[in-house]
Each structure stands twice: as C-alpha cells, then as structure tokens.
Amino acid sequence: ANPGTYAGGFTLGAAGGLNDGDTAVAFDGSSGRVSLGNVTTPRTMEAWIKTTASGVNDAIFSNRGAFGDSIAYLGVTAGKLRAFHNFRTPADLQSTTLVNDGNWHHVAYTWDGTTGRLYVDGAEEASAPQTDAQPLGTHPGSIGWDSPNGDWFSGTIDEVAVYSTALS
C-alpha cells in the first residue's frame, strides 16, 4: 500500500535472501533508506536481512514520530535483533541469537495489542507483555533508517513486509 522512494547510499540488484532470482537492496549504513510515506498501526514486520554490522542500532523498519511515540521499530542492536512498540511499553524485545554473522536471516516481530513476539529464522526468540495506553498511530515509515535517532542499516535487506495485523 506504500510505494517506497529510495534515497541516499543504496545499491539495487544485490543477491536476495530467498534464492528465487529476486534481488535485494544493499544499504551503506550512513545515508541509504527507503521512505514509505505514512504507515498506520503496524502489527507485524518481517524481512530477510544480511549484515556484519555491530553498531549500537541499525534500523530495519521504523515509523517513529518526531517524539518517538506511537511507533513500531525492528532493528539490530549490537548484533542482536531488537523490536518494540512505543517507548512507553514495559519491555523491548531482544534476540539471543546474533544476526550480524554475514548470513541471511529471516526476522519478524508481531504485536497483538498485549504481547510482542520476536522471531529469528522461524524460532521465537523472545516475548513479553507490551501494552500502552497510547494507541499506535500514523507516522512516516522507513526501511533502513530510524528518524529520531538517525540510525542507518548497514547490510542487505530483502522481502520486507509490514502488516496491520499480528501474524501467527
């Protein structure tokens, strides 16, 4: 529903994660992103990623507003997958598995309104109650970039999907 606009340092045509002949996009980690326009109430985010970055935060998907509220975030923090809804939730989720080993990983985060679940390569890595009185809203979404903190993804992303419902 949201056609993307590429900006900054990116390379189209990188080898994809599914071995199906489809290609991916490589991001430079300092300016490459895909702007999606307004994204309303994301409840599931998934992608195939390949990275060796070990920075503080590398955003895969974010629709954080100027104040960091009413948002969804999926990214890599110090080599581990991280996700959350809203900053006021009681728990961010983080994987135990490192995803910055240079191999392709399928990563996903779902939020059903009460519980967040984080998956790496089809296995649930973490779950926790994630509730907030503040409802999710509509903010500009990005692939490879997080607006408030300026966190850029360094690596390759393929097959991104964002859903307004929590997938099982």
PDB file of C-alpha atoms in Angstrom:
ATOM      1  CA  ALA A   1       0.000   0.000   0.000  1.00  0.00           C
ATOM      2  CA  ASN A   2       3.006   2.288   0.452  1.00  0.00           C
ATOM      3  CA  PRO A   3       5.266   2.573  -2.592  1.00  0.00           C
ATOM      4  CA  GLY A   4       8.836   3.220  -1.477  1.00  0.00           C
ATOM      5  CA  THR A   5      11.165   6.012  -2.507  1.00  0.00           C
ATOM      6  CA  TYR A   6      14.883   5.217  -2.360  1.00  0.00           C
ATOM      7  CA  ALA A   7      17.308   7.849  -1.075  1.00  0.00           C
ATOM      8  CA  GLY A   8      20.969   8.136  -0.112  1.00  0.00           C
ATOM      9  CA  GLY A   9      23.510   5.335  -0.304  1.00  0.00           C
ATOM     10  CA  PHE A  10      21.892   2.163  -1.591  1.00  0.00           C
ATOM     11  CA  THR A  11      22.561  -0.411  -4.305  1.00  0.00           C
ATOM     12  CA  LEU A  12      19.744  -2.228  -6.077  1.00  0.00           C
ATOM     13  CA  GLY A  13      20.208  -5.697  -7.555  1.00  0.00           C
ATOM     14  CA  ALA A  14      22.087  -7.341  -4.659  1.00  0.00           C
ATOM     15  CA  ALA A  15      21.668 -11.109  -4.347  1.00  0.00           C
ATOM     16  CA  GLY A  16      18.455 -11.833  -2.453  1.00  0.00           C
ATOM     17  CA  GLY A  17      17.838 -13.979   0.598  1.00  0.00           C
ATOM     18  CA  LEU A  18      15.431 -16.486  -0.941  1.00  0.00           C
ATOM     19  CA  ASN A  19      17.488 -17.833  -3.850  1.00  0.00           C
ATOM     20  CA  ASP A  20      14.489 -17.285  -6.135  1.00  0.00           C
ATOM     21  CA  GLY A  21      16.118 -14.975  -8.648  1.00  0.00           C
ATOM     22  CA  ASP A  22      14.615 -11.908  -6.993  1.00  0.00           C
ATOM     23  CA  THR A  23      17.060  -9.241  -5.848  1.00  0.00           C
ATOM     24  CA  ALA A  24      17.563  -7.235  -2.674  1.00  0.00           C
ATOM     25  CA  VAL A  25      18.849  -3.781  -1.760  1.00  0.00           C
ATOM     26  CA  ALA A  26      22.163  -3.093  -0.018  1.00  0.00           C
ATOM     27  CA  PHE A  27      22.301  -0.116   2.353  1.00  0.00           C
ATOM     28  CA  ASP A  28      25.523   1.781   3.097  1.00  0.00           C
ATOM     29  CA  GLY A  29      24.872   2.327   6.821  1.00  0.00           C
ATOM     30  CA  SER A  30      25.179   6.104   6.615  1.00  0.00           C
ATOM     31  CA  SER A  31      22.508   7.508   4.290  1.00  0.00           C
ATOM     32  CA  GLY A  32      20.619   4.745   2.438  1.00  0.00           C
ATOM     33  CA  ARG A  33      16.929   4.240   3.088  1.00  0.00           C
ATOM     34  CA  VAL A  34      13.509   3.648   1.601  1.00  0.00           C
ATOM     35  CA  SER A  35      10.853   6.175   2.597  1.00  0.00           C
ATOM     36  CA  LEU A  36       7.370   4.646   2.698  1.00  0.00           C
ATOM     37  CA  GLY A  37       5.141   7.602   3.499  1.00  0.00           C
ATOM     38  CA  ASN A  38       2.694   7.278   6.366  1.00  0.00           C
ATOM     39  CA  VAL A  39       2.365   3.778   7.820  1.00  0.00           C
ATOM     40  CA  THR A  40      -0.639   3.206  10.068  1.00  0.00           C
ATOM     41  CA  THR A  41      -0.569   0.842  13.050  1.00  0.00           C
ATOM     42  CA  PRO A  42       1.940  -1.831  12.024  1.00  0.00           C
ATOM     43  CA  ARG A  43       1.363  -5.046  13.978  1.00  0.00           C
ATOM     44  CA  THR A  44       3.767  -7.365  12.125  1.00  0.00           C
ATOM     45  CA  MET A  45       7.069  -6.527  10.470  1.00  0.00           C
ATOM     46  CA  GLU A  46       9.261  -9.059   8.699  1.00  0.00           C
ATOM     47  CA  ALA A  47      12.275  -9.102   6.403  1.00  0.00           C
ATOM     48  CA  TRP A  48      15.275 -11.085   5.290  1.00  0.00           C
ATOM     49  CA  ILE A  49      18.500  -9.387   6.391  1.00  0.00           C
ATOM     50  CA  LYS A  50      22.225  -9.937   5.889  1.00  0.00           C
ATOM     51  CA  THR A  51      24.680  -7.828   7.907  1.00  0.00           C
ATOM     52  CA  THR A  52      28.019  -7.846   9.685  1.00  0.00           C
ATOM     53  CA  ALA A  53      27.423  -4.524  11.445  1.00  0.00           C
ATOM     54  CA  SER A  54      27.924  -4.377  15.188  1.00  0.00           C
ATOM     55  CA  GLY A  55      26.816  -0.801  15.819  1.00  0.00           C
ATOM     56  CA  VAL A  56      24.544   0.411  18.561  1.00  0.00           C
ATOM     57  CA  ASN A  57      21.372   0.490  16.411  1.00  0.00           C
ATOM     58  CA  ASP A  58      20.757  -0.476  12.792  1.00  0.00           C
ATOM     59  CA  ALA A  59      17.118   0.093  11.826  1.00  0.00           C
ATOM     60  CA  ILE A  60      15.413  -2.422   9.536  1.00  0.00           C
ATOM     61  CA  PHE A  61      11.959  -0.805   9.787  1.00  0.00           C
ATOM     62  CA  SER A  62      10.751   2.172  11.789  1.00  0.00           C
ATOM     63  CA  ASN A  63       7.798   4.511  11.759  1.00  0.00           C
ATOM     64  CA  ARG A  64       8.828   6.540  14.781  1.00  0.00           C
ATOM     65  CA  GLY A  65       7.403  10.035  15.069  1.00  0.00           C
ATOM     66  CA  ALA A  66       9.379  13.121  15.979  1.00  0.00           C
ATOM     67  CA  PHE A  67       8.986  12.353  19.681  1.00  0.00           C
ATOM     68  CA  GLY A  68       9.477   8.584  19.298  1.00  0.00           C
ATOM     69  CA  ASP A  69       5.896   7.740  20.241  1.00  0.00           C
ATOM     70  CA  SER A  70       3.100   5.751  18.592  1.00  0.00           C
ATOM     71  CA  ILE A  71       5.595   3.702  16.716  1.00  0.00           C
ATOM     72  CA  ALA A  72       6.899   0.313  15.736  1.00  0.00           C
ATOM     73  CA  TYR A  73      10.595  -0.493  15.422  1.00  0.00           C
ATOM     74  CA  LEU A  74      12.571  -3.518  14.199  1.00  0.00           C
ATOM     75  CA  GLY A  75      16.349  -3.341  14.067  1.00  0.00           C
ATOM     76  CA  VAL A  76      19.696  -4.758  15.089  1.00  0.00           C
ATOM     77  CA  THR A  77      21.380  -3.620  18.306  1.00  0.00           C
ATOM     78  CA  ALA A  78      24.947  -4.831  18.956  1.00  0.00           C
ATOM     79  CA  GLY A  79      24.371  -7.781  16.613  1.00  0.00           C
ATOM     80  CA  LYS A  80      21.039  -8.911  18.107  1.00  0.00           C
ATOM     81  CA  LEU A  81      17.544  -8.373  16.766  1.00  0.00           C
ATOM     82  CA  ARG A  82      15.526  -5.775  18.707  1.00  0.00           C
ATOM     83  CA  ALA A  83      11.890  -4.691  18.471  1.00  0.00           C
ATOM     84  CA  PHE A  84       9.302  -2.626  20.317  1.00  0.00           C
ATOM     85  CA  HIS A  85       6.029  -0.719  20.062  1.00  0.00           C
ATOM     86  CA  ASN A  86       6.049   2.726  21.665  1.00  0.00           C
ATOM     87  CA  PHE A  87       8.756   3.890  24.046  1.00  0.00           C
ATOM     88  CA  ARG A  88       6.398   3.655  26.994  1.00  0.00           C
ATOM     89  CA  THR A  89       5.997  -0.119  26.828  1.00  0.00           C
ATOM     90  CA  PRO A  90       7.482  -2.042  29.745  1.00  0.00           C
ATOM     91  CA  ALA A  91       9.817  -4.191  27.660  1.00  0.00           C
ATOM     92  CA  ASP A  92      11.827  -4.031  24.471  1.00  0.00           C
ATOM     93  CA  LEU A  93      12.446  -7.448  22.995  1.00  0.00           C
ATOM     94  CA  GLN A  94      15.908  -8.646  22.042  1.00  0.00           C
ATOM     95  CA  SER A  95      17.043 -11.921  20.496  1.00  0.00           C
ATOM     96  CA  THR A  96      19.657 -14.190  21.989  1.00  0.00           C
ATOM     97  CA  THR A  97      20.826 -15.179  18.508  1.00  0.00           C
ATOM     98  CA  LEU A  98      23.329 -12.919  16.778  1.00  0.00           C
ATOM     99  CA  VAL A  99      22.107 -11.871  13.334  1.00  0.00           C
ATOM    100  CA  ASN A 100      25.243  -9.995  12.258  1.00  0.00           C
ATOM    101  CA  ASP A 101      27.207 -13.071  11.130  1.00  0.00           C
ATOM    102  CA  GLY A 102      27.076 -12.242   7.406  1.00  0.00           C
ATOM    103  CA  ASN A 103      24.417 -14.892   6.712  1.00  0.00           C
ATOM    104  CA  TRP A 104      20.813 -14.366   5.646  1.00  0.00           C
ATOM    105  CA  HIS A 105      18.286 -14.380   8.499  1.00  0.00           C
ATOM    106  CA  HIS A 106      14.511 -14.142   8.393  1.00  0.00           C
ATOM    107  CA  VAL A 107      13.482 -11.733  11.158  1.00  0.00           C
ATOM    108  CA  ALA A 108       9.974 -10.896  12.338  1.00  0.00           C
ATOM    109  CA  TYR A 109       8.164  -9.075  15.104  1.00  0.00           C
ATOM    110  CA  THR A 110       4.462  -9.286  15.930  1.00  0.00           C
ATOM    111  CA  TRP A 111       2.359  -7.366  18.406  1.00  0.00           C
ATOM    112  CA  ASP A 112      -1.250  -8.396  19.086  1.00  0.00           C
ATOM    113  CA  GLY A 113      -2.061  -5.421  21.294  1.00  0.00           C
ATOM    114  CA  THR A 114      -0.900  -7.060  24.514  1.00  0.00           C
ATOM    115  CA  THR A 115       2.149  -9.224  23.733  1.00  0.00           C
ATOM    116  CA  GLY A 116       5.144  -8.694  21.483  1.00  0.00           C
ATOM    117  CA  ARG A 117       6.932 -11.669  19.908  1.00  0.00           C
ATOM    118  CA  LEU A 118      10.310 -11.663  18.205  1.00  0.00           C
ATOM    119  CA  TYR A 119      11.407 -14.343  15.731  1.00  0.00           C
ATOM    120  CA  VAL A 120      14.728 -15.225  14.104  1.00  0.00           C
ATOM    121  CA  ASP A 121      14.719 -17.840  11.344  1.00  0.00           C
ATOM    122  CA  GLY A 122      11.254 -19.047  12.327  1.00  0.00           C
ATOM    123  CA  ALA A 123      12.034 -19.605  16.015  1.00  0.00           C
ATOM    124  CA  GLU A 124      10.523 -17.418  18.733  1.00  0.00           C
ATOM    125  CA  GLU A 125      13.432 -15.706  20.456  1.00  0.00           C
ATOM    126  CA  ALA A 126      11.593 -13.508  22.934  1.00  0.00           C
ATOM    127  CA  SER A 127       8.123 -12.479  24.046  1.00  0.00           C
ATOM    128  CA  ALA A 128       6.805 -10.114  26.680  1.00  0.00           C
ATOM    129  CA  PRO A 129       3.744  -8.071  27.581  1.00  0.00           C
ATOM    130  CA  GLN A 130       3.879  -4.831  25.645  1.00  0.00           C
ATOM    131  CA  THR A 131       0.905  -2.683  26.457  1.00  0.00           C
ATOM    132  CA  ASP A 132       0.450   1.049  26.431  1.00  0.00           C
ATOM    133  CA  ALA A 133      -2.454   3.404  26.904  1.00  0.00           C
ATOM    134  CA  GLN A 134      -1.261   5.336  23.894  1.00  0.00           C
ATOM    135  CA  PRO A 135      -2.640   3.811  20.684  1.00  0.00           C
ATOM    136  CA  LEU A 136      -0.495   3.331  17.633  1.00  0.00           C
ATOM    137  CA  GLY A 137      -0.942   5.993  15.039  1.00  0.00           C
ATOM    138  CA  THR A 138       0.263   7.026  11.632  1.00  0.00           C
ATOM    139  CA  HIS A 139       3.848   8.161  11.129  1.00  0.00           C
ATOM    140  CA  PRO A 140       6.232   8.109   8.166  1.00  0.00           C
ATOM    141  CA  GLY A 141       7.721   4.658   7.743  1.00  0.00           C
ATOM    142  CA  SER A 142      11.229   3.842   6.604  1.00  0.00           C
ATOM    143  CA  ILE A 143      13.251   0.788   5.674  1.00  0.00           C
ATOM    144  CA  GLY A 144      16.913   1.058   6.647  1.00  0.00           C
ATOM    145  CA  TRP A 145      16.546   4.221   8.739  1.00  0.00           C
ATOM    146  CA  ASP A 146      15.130   5.384  12.064  1.00  0.00           C
ATOM    147  CA  SER A 147      14.122   9.047  12.020  1.00  0.00           C
ATOM    148  CA  PRO A 148      14.557  10.333  15.600  1.00  0.00           C
ATOM    149  CA  ASN A 149      17.983   8.810  16.235  1.00  0.00           C
ATOM    150  CA  GLY A 150      19.308   8.769  12.680  1.00  0.00           C
ATOM    151  CA  ASP A 151      20.080   5.037  12.895  1.00  0.00           C
ATOM    152  CA  TRP A 152      21.004   3.594   9.485  1.00  0.00           C
ATOM    153  CA  PHE A 153      21.114  -0.060   8.431  1.00  0.00           C
ATOM    154  CA  SER A 154      24.401  -1.377   7.092  1.00  0.00           C
ATOM    155  CA  GLY A 155      23.841  -4.528   5.052  1.00  0.00           C
ATOM    156  CA  THR A 156      21.307  -6.082   2.696  1.00  0.00           C
ATOM    157  CA  ILE A 157      17.532  -6.253   3.147  1.00  0.00           C
ATOM    158  CA  ASP A 158      15.109  -8.360   1.110  1.00  0.00           C
ATOM    159  CA  GLU A 159      11.384  -9.210   1.095  1.00  0.00           C
ATOM    160  CA  VAL A 160      10.180  -6.619   3.629  1.00  0.00           C
ATOM    161  CA  ALA A 161       6.536  -6.898   4.650  1.00  0.00           C
ATOM    162  CA  VAL A 162       4.541  -4.810   7.128  1.00  0.00           C
ATOM    163  CA  TYR A 163       1.044  -5.871   8.183  1.00  0.00           C
ATOM    164  CA  SER A 164      -1.704  -4.143  10.151  1.00  0.00           C
ATOM    165  CA  THR A 165      -2.493  -7.428  11.964  1.00  0.00           C
ATOM    166  CA  ALA A 166      -0.432  -9.718  14.155  1.00  0.00           C
ATOM    167  CA  LEU A 167       0.523 -12.864  12.228  1.00  0.00           C
ATOM    168  CA  SER A 168       0.871 -16.189  13.992  1.00  0.00           C
TER     169      SER A 168
END
